[in-house]
Coordinates of C-alpha atoms and ligand atoms in Angstrom, one line a residue:
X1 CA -3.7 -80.2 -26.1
X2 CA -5.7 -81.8 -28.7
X3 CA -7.2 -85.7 -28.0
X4 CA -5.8 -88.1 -31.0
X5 CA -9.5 -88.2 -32.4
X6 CA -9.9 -84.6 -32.7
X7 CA -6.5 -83.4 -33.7
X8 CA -7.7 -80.3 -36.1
X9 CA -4.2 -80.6 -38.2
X10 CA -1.9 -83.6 -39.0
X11 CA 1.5 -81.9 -39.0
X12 CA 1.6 -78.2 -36.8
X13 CA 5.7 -76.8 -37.5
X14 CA 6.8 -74.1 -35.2
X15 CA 9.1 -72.3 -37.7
X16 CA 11.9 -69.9 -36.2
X17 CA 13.6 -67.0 -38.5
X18 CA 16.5 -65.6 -36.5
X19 CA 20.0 -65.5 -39.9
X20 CA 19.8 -61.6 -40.1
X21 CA 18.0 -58.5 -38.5
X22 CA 14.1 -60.1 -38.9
X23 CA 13.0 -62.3 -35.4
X24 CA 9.9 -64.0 -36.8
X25 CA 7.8 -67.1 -35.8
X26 CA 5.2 -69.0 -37.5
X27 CA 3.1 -71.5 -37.6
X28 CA 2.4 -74.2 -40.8
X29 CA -0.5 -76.7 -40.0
X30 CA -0.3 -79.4 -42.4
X31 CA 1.3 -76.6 -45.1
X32 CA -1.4 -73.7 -44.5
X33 CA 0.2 -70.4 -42.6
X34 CA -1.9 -69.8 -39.4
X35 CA 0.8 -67.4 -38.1
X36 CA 3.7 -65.8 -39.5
X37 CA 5.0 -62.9 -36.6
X38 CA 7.9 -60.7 -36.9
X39 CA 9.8 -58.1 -35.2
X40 CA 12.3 -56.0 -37.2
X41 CA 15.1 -54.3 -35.9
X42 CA 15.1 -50.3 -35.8
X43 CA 18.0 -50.3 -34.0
X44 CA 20.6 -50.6 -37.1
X45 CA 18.8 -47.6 -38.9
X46 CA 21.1 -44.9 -37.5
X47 CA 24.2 -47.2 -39.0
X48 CA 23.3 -47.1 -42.2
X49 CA 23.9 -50.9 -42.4
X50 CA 23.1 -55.1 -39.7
X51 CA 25.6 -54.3 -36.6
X52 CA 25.8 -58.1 -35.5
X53 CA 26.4 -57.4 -32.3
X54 CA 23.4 -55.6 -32.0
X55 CA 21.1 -58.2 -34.2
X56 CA 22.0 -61.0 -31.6
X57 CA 21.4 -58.9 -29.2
X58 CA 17.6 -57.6 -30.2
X59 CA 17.0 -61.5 -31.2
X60 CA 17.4 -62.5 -27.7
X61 CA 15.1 -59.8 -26.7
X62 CA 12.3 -60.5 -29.1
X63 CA 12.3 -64.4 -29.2
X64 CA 10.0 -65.1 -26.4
X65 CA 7.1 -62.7 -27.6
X66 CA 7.2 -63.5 -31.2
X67 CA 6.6 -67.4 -30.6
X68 CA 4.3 -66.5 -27.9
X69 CA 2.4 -64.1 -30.4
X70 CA 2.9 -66.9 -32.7
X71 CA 1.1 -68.9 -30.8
X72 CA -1.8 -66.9 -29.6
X73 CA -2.6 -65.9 -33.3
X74 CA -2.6 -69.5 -34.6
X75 CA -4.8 -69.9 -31.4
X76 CA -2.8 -73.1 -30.0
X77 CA -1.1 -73.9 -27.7
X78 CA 2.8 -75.0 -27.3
X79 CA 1.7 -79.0 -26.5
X80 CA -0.3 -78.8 -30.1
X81 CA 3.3 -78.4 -32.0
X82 CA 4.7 -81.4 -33.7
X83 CA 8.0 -80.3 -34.5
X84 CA 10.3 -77.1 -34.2
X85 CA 12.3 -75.8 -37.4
X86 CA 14.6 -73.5 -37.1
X87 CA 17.1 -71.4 -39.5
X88 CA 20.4 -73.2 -39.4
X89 CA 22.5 -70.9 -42.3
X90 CA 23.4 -69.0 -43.8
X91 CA 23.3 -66.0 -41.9
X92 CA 24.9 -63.9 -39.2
X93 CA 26.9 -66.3 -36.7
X94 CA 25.5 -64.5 -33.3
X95 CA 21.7 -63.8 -34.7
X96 CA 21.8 -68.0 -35.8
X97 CA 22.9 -68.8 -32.4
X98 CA 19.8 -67.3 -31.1
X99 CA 17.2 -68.8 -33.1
X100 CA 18.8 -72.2 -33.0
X101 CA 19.4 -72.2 -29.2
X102 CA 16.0 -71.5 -28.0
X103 CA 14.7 -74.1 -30.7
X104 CA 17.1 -76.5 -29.4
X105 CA 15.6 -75.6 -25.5
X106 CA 12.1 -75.7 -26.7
X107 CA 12.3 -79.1 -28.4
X108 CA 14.1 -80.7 -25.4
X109 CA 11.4 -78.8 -23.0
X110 CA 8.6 -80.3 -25.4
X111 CA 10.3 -83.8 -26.4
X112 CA 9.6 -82.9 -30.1
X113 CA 11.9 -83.2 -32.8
X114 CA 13.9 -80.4 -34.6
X115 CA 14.3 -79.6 -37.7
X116 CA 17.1 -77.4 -39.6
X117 CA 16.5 -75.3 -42.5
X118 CA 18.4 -73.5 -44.9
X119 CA 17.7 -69.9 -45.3
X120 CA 18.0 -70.1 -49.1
X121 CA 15.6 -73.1 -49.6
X122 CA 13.2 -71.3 -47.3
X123 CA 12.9 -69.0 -49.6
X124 CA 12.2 -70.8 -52.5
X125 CA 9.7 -72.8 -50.5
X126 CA 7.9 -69.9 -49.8
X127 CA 5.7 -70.2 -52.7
X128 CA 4.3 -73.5 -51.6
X129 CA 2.7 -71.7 -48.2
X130 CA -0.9 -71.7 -48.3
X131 CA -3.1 -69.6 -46.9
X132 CA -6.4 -70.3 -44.3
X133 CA -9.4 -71.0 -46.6
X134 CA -8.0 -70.1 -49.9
X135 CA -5.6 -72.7 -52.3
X136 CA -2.7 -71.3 -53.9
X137 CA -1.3 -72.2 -57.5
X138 CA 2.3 -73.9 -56.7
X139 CA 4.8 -74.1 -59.2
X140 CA 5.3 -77.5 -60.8
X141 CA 8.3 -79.4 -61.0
X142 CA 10.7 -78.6 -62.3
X143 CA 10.9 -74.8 -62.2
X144 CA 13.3 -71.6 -62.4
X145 CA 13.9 -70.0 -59.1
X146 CA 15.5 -66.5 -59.5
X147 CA 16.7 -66.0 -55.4
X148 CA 17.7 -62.8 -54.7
X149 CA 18.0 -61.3 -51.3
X150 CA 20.5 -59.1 -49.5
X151 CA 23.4 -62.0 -49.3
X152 CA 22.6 -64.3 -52.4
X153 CA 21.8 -63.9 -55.9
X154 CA 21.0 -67.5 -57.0
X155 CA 19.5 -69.2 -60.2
X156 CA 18.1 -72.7 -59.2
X157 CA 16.7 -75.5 -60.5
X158 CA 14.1 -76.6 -58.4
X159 CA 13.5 -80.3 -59.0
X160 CA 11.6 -81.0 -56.0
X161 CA 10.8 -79.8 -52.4
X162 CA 14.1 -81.1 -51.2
X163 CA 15.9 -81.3 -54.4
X164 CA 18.1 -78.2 -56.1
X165 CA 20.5 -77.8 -59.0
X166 CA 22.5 -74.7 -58.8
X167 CA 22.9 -73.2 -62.1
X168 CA 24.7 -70.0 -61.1
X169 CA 25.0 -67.1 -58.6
X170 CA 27.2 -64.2 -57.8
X171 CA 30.8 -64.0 -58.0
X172 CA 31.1 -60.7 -55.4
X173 CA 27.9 -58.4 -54.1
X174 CA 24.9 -59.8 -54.2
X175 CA 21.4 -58.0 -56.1
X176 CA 20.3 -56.9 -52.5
X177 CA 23.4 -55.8 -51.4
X178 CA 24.1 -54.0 -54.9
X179 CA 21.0 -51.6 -53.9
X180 CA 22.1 -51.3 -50.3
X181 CA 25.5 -50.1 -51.1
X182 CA 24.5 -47.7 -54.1
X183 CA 21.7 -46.4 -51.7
X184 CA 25.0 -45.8 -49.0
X185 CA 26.8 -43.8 -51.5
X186 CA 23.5 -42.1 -52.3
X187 CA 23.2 -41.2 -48.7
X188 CA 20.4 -42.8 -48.3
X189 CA 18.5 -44.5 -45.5
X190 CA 18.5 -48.6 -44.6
X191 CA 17.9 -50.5 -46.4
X192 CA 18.2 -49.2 -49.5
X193 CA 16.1 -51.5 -51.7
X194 CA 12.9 -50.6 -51.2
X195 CA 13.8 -47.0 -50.5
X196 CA 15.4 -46.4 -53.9
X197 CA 12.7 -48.6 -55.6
X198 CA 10.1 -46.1 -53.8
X199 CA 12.2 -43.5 -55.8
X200 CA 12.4 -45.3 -59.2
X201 CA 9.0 -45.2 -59.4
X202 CA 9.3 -41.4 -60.1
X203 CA 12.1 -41.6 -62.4
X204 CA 13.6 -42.3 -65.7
X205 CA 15.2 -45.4 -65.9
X206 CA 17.2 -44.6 -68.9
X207 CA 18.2 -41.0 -67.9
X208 CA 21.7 -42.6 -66.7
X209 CA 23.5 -45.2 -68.5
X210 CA 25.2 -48.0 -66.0
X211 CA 27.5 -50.6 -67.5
X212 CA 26.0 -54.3 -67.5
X213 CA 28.2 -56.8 -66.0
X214 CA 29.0 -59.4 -68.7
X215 CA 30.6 -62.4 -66.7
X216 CA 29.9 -65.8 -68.3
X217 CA 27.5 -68.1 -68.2
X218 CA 24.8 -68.2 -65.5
X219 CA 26.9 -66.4 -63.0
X220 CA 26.4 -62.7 -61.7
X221 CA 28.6 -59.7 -60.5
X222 CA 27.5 -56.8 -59.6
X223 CA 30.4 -55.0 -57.4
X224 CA 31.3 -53.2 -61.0
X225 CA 28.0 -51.4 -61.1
X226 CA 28.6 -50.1 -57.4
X227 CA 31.9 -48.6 -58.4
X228 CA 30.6 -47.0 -61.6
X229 CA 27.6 -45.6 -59.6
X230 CA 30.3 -44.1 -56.9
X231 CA 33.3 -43.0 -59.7
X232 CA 30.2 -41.6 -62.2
X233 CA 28.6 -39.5 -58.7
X234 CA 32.0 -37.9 -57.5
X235 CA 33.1 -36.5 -61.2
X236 CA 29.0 -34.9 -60.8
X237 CA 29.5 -33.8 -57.3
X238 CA 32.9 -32.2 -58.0
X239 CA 30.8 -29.9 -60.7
X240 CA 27.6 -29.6 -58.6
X241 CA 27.3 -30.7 -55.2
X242 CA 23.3 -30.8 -55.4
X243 CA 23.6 -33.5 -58.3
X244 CA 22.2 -36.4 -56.4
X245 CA 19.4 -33.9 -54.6
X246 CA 18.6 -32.8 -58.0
X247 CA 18.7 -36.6 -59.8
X248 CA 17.3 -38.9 -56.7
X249 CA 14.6 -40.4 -58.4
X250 CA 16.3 -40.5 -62.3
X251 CA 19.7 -42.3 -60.5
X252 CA 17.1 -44.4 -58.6
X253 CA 15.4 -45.7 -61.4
X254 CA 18.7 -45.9 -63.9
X255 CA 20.4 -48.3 -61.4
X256 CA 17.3 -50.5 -60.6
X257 CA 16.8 -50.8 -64.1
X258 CA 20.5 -51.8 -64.6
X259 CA 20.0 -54.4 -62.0
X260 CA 16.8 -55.8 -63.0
X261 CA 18.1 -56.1 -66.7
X262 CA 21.2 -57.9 -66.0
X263 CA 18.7 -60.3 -63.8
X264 CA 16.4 -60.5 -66.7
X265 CA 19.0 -61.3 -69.0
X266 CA 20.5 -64.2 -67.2
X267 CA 17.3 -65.8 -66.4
X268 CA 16.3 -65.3 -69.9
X269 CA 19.4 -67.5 -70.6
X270 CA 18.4 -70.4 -68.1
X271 CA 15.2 -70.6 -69.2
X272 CA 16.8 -71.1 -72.4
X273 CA 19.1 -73.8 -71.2
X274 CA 16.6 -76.2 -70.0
X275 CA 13.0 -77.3 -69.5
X276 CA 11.4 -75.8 -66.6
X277 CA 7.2 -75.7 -65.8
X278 CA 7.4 -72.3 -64.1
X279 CA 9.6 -69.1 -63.6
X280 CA 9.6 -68.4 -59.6
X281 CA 11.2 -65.3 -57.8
X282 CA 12.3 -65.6 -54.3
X283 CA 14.0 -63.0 -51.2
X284 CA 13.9 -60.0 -50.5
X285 CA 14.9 -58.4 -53.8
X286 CA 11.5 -59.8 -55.0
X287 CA 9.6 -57.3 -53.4
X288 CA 11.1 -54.5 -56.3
X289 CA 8.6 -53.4 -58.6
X290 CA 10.5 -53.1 -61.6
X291 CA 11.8 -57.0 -60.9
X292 CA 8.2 -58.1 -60.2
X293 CA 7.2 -56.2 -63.4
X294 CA 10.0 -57.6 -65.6
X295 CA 9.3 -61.0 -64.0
X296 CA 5.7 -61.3 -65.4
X297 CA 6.8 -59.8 -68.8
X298 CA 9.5 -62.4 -69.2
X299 CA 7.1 -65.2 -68.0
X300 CA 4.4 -63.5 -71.3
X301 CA 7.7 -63.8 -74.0
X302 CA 9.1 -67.1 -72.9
X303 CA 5.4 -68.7 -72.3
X304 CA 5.9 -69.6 -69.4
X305 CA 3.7 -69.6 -65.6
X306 CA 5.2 -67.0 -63.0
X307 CA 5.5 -67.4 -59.5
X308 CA 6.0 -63.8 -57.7
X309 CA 5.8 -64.3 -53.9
X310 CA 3.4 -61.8 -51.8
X311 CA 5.1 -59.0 -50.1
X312 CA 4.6 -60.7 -46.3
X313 CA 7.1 -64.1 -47.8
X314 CA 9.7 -62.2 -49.9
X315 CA 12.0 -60.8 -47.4
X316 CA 13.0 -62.3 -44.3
X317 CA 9.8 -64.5 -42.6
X318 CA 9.9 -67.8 -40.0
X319 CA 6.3 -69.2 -42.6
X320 CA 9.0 -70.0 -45.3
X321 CA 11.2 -72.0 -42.4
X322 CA 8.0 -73.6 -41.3
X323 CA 6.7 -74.9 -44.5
X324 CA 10.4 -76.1 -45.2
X325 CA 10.3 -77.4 -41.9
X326 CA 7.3 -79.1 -42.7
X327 CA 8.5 -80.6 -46.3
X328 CA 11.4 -82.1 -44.4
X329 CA 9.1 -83.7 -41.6
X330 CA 6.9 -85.3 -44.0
X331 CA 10.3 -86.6 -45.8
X332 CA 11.7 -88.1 -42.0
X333 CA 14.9 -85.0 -42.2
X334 CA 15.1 -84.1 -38.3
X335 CA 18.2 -83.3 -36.9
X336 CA 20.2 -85.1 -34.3
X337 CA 20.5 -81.2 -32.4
X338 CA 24.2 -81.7 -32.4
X339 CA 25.1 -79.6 -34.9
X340 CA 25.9 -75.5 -34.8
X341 CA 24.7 -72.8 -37.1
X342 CA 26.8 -72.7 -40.5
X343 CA 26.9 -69.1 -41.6
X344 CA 28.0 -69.8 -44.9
X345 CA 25.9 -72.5 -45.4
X346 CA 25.3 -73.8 -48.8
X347 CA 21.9 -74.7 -50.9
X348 CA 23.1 -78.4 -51.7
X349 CA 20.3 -81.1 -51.3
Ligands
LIG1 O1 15.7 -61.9 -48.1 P1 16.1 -60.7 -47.3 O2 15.0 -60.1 -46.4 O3 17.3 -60.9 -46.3 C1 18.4 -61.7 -46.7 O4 18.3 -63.0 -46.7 O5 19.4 -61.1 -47.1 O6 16.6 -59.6 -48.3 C2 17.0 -58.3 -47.9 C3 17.4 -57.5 -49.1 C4 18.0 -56.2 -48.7 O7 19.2 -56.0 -49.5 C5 16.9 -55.2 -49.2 O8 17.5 -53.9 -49.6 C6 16.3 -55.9 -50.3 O9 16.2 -57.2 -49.9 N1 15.0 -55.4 -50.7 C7 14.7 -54.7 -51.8 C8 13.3 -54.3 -51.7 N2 12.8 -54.8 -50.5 C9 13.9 -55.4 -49.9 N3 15.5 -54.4 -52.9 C10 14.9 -53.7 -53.9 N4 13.6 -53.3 -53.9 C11 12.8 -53.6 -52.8 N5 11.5 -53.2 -52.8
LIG2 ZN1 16.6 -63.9 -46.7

């Protein structure tokens, strides 16, 4: 499309998001976001929880018009793209299969190399997109990266773009998953993050009293707080069956609190542990208010910069693939196209 002399951008990554129940595309042009499209998935509402089946399903639907509405809101054209990345792991086996066929069919249709990502460094990455006409602060090397989504609760050590020390993560549920599953029990609607921080706004966080999990070092649990939460709800239903109707917002905010201080307090202790330049927050779980809140406070009493991603990057998005895609292609990584999705894939680099 564009004549050698006149290319507008060096580098322009197609970036495909396809591990869970998000289909996005986007487009990085020499690390700025000129697209980042995505179609959620209403279908797994009336479940209460991801059907697979039905994920790779919807993927397959919405594939075609998200990179095509990509596309047309970047305002380029497929010929302009230097290089396809796509979301390798982890992630759900079918929904992978989906992202990483068709970028597999579009860079042999295109004869331009592919790149894989992993989810998990995505989102760390995310805080290095930029955004048309404005520059962002990045975090400098090396920095804290707290990555908590619905499958992983990670602290990393972020040495590079490409480079990762993992200094612990959960042992069972991850932070995401803790919400999800109390907001089950609760009877509350998918996903039950964001619906049980709208509700902790409202409430008291120290009206109930959750126990803190106290594993060792670095590493997390948090499948003890879900059975407190369930045991501590039936002895209050048995006695009146409008207790939860009657506590939403106080049991909302007593078990994001719980969360969010158990996070706090093992990122306190990494910070601790180690020279770092920044304190960064990354997936889904970022998007809490209380987290975001505790994360800048933290940041104040260690002296330290925080990195707190905007709403559109901390849960599932293609821009954080394509600006991983597009380290990766500046550093020569492309991939042979051999090689399958890996749903447990881990963040080793
Ligand atoms: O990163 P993400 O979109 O997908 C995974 O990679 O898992 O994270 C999804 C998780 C879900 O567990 C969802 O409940 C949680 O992020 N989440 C939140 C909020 N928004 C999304 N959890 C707490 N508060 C929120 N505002
Ligand atoms: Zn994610």
């Amino acid at each position: 499309m564009f004549k050698s002399s006149k290319k507008p951008y060096q580098t322009v990554i197609l970036g495909i998001e396809s591990s869970c129940d998000d289909t996005s595309a986007a487009i990085i042009a020499d690390g700025v976001k000129l697209a980042n499209v995505t179609a959620t998935q209403e279908v797994h509402k009336k479940y209460g929880g991801v059907v697979p089946e039905l994920a790779s399903r919807a993927h397959q639907q919405h594939i075609v018009p998200v990179v095509h509405s990509a596309l047309q809101e970047a305002g380029i054209g497929v010929e302009a793209i230097d290089a396809i990345s796509f979301t390798n792991g982890p992630g759900l086996l079918g929904s992978l299969l989906v992202g990483s066929s068709f970028a597999k069919g579009l860079s042999l249709a295109l004869n331009k190399p592919l790149i894989e990502v992993n989810h998990m460094h995505g989102h760390i990455l995310a805080h290095f997109i930029q955004e048309v006409g404005e520059a962002q602060g990045v975090p400098q090397f090396p920095f804290l990266c707290l990555t908590v989504s619905g499958g992983h609760t990670q602290l990393v050590k972020v040495k590079d773009h490409l480079s990762f020390g993992l200094l612990g993560q959960t042992k069972d549920d991850a932070a995401g998953e803790a919400f999800d599953k109390i907001a089950k029990i609760m009877d509350l609607p998918y996903p039950g993050g964001p619906v049980l921080d709208k509700l902790a706004q409202k409430g008291n966080p120290k009206a109930f009293q959750f126990p803190k999990s106290n594993v060792k070092g670095l590493d997390f649990s948090f499948s003890g707080l879900k059975t407190a939460v369930l045991y501590f709800l039936k002895k209050q239903l048995a006695e009146d069956p409008n207790f939860i109707e009657n506590n939403k917002a106080d049991l909302a905010a007593s078990v994001q609190y719980t969360i969010v201080q158990t996070l706090m307090k093992k990122a306190e202790l990494a910070l601790k542990s180690d020279q770092f330049k920044g304190f960064a927050v990354s997936g889904g779980v970022s998007a809490n208010s209380g987290l975001r809140e505790a994360i800048s406070q933290l940041g104040r009493k260690r002296k330290i910069p925080t990195y707190i991603p905007p709403f559109e990057y901390c849960t599932d998005n293609a821009a954080m693939i394509a600006i991983t895609g597009y380290y990766h292609y500046l550093d020569g990584n492309f991939s042979s196209g051999n090689s399958t999705p890996n749903a447990r894939m881990k963040l080793t680099l």
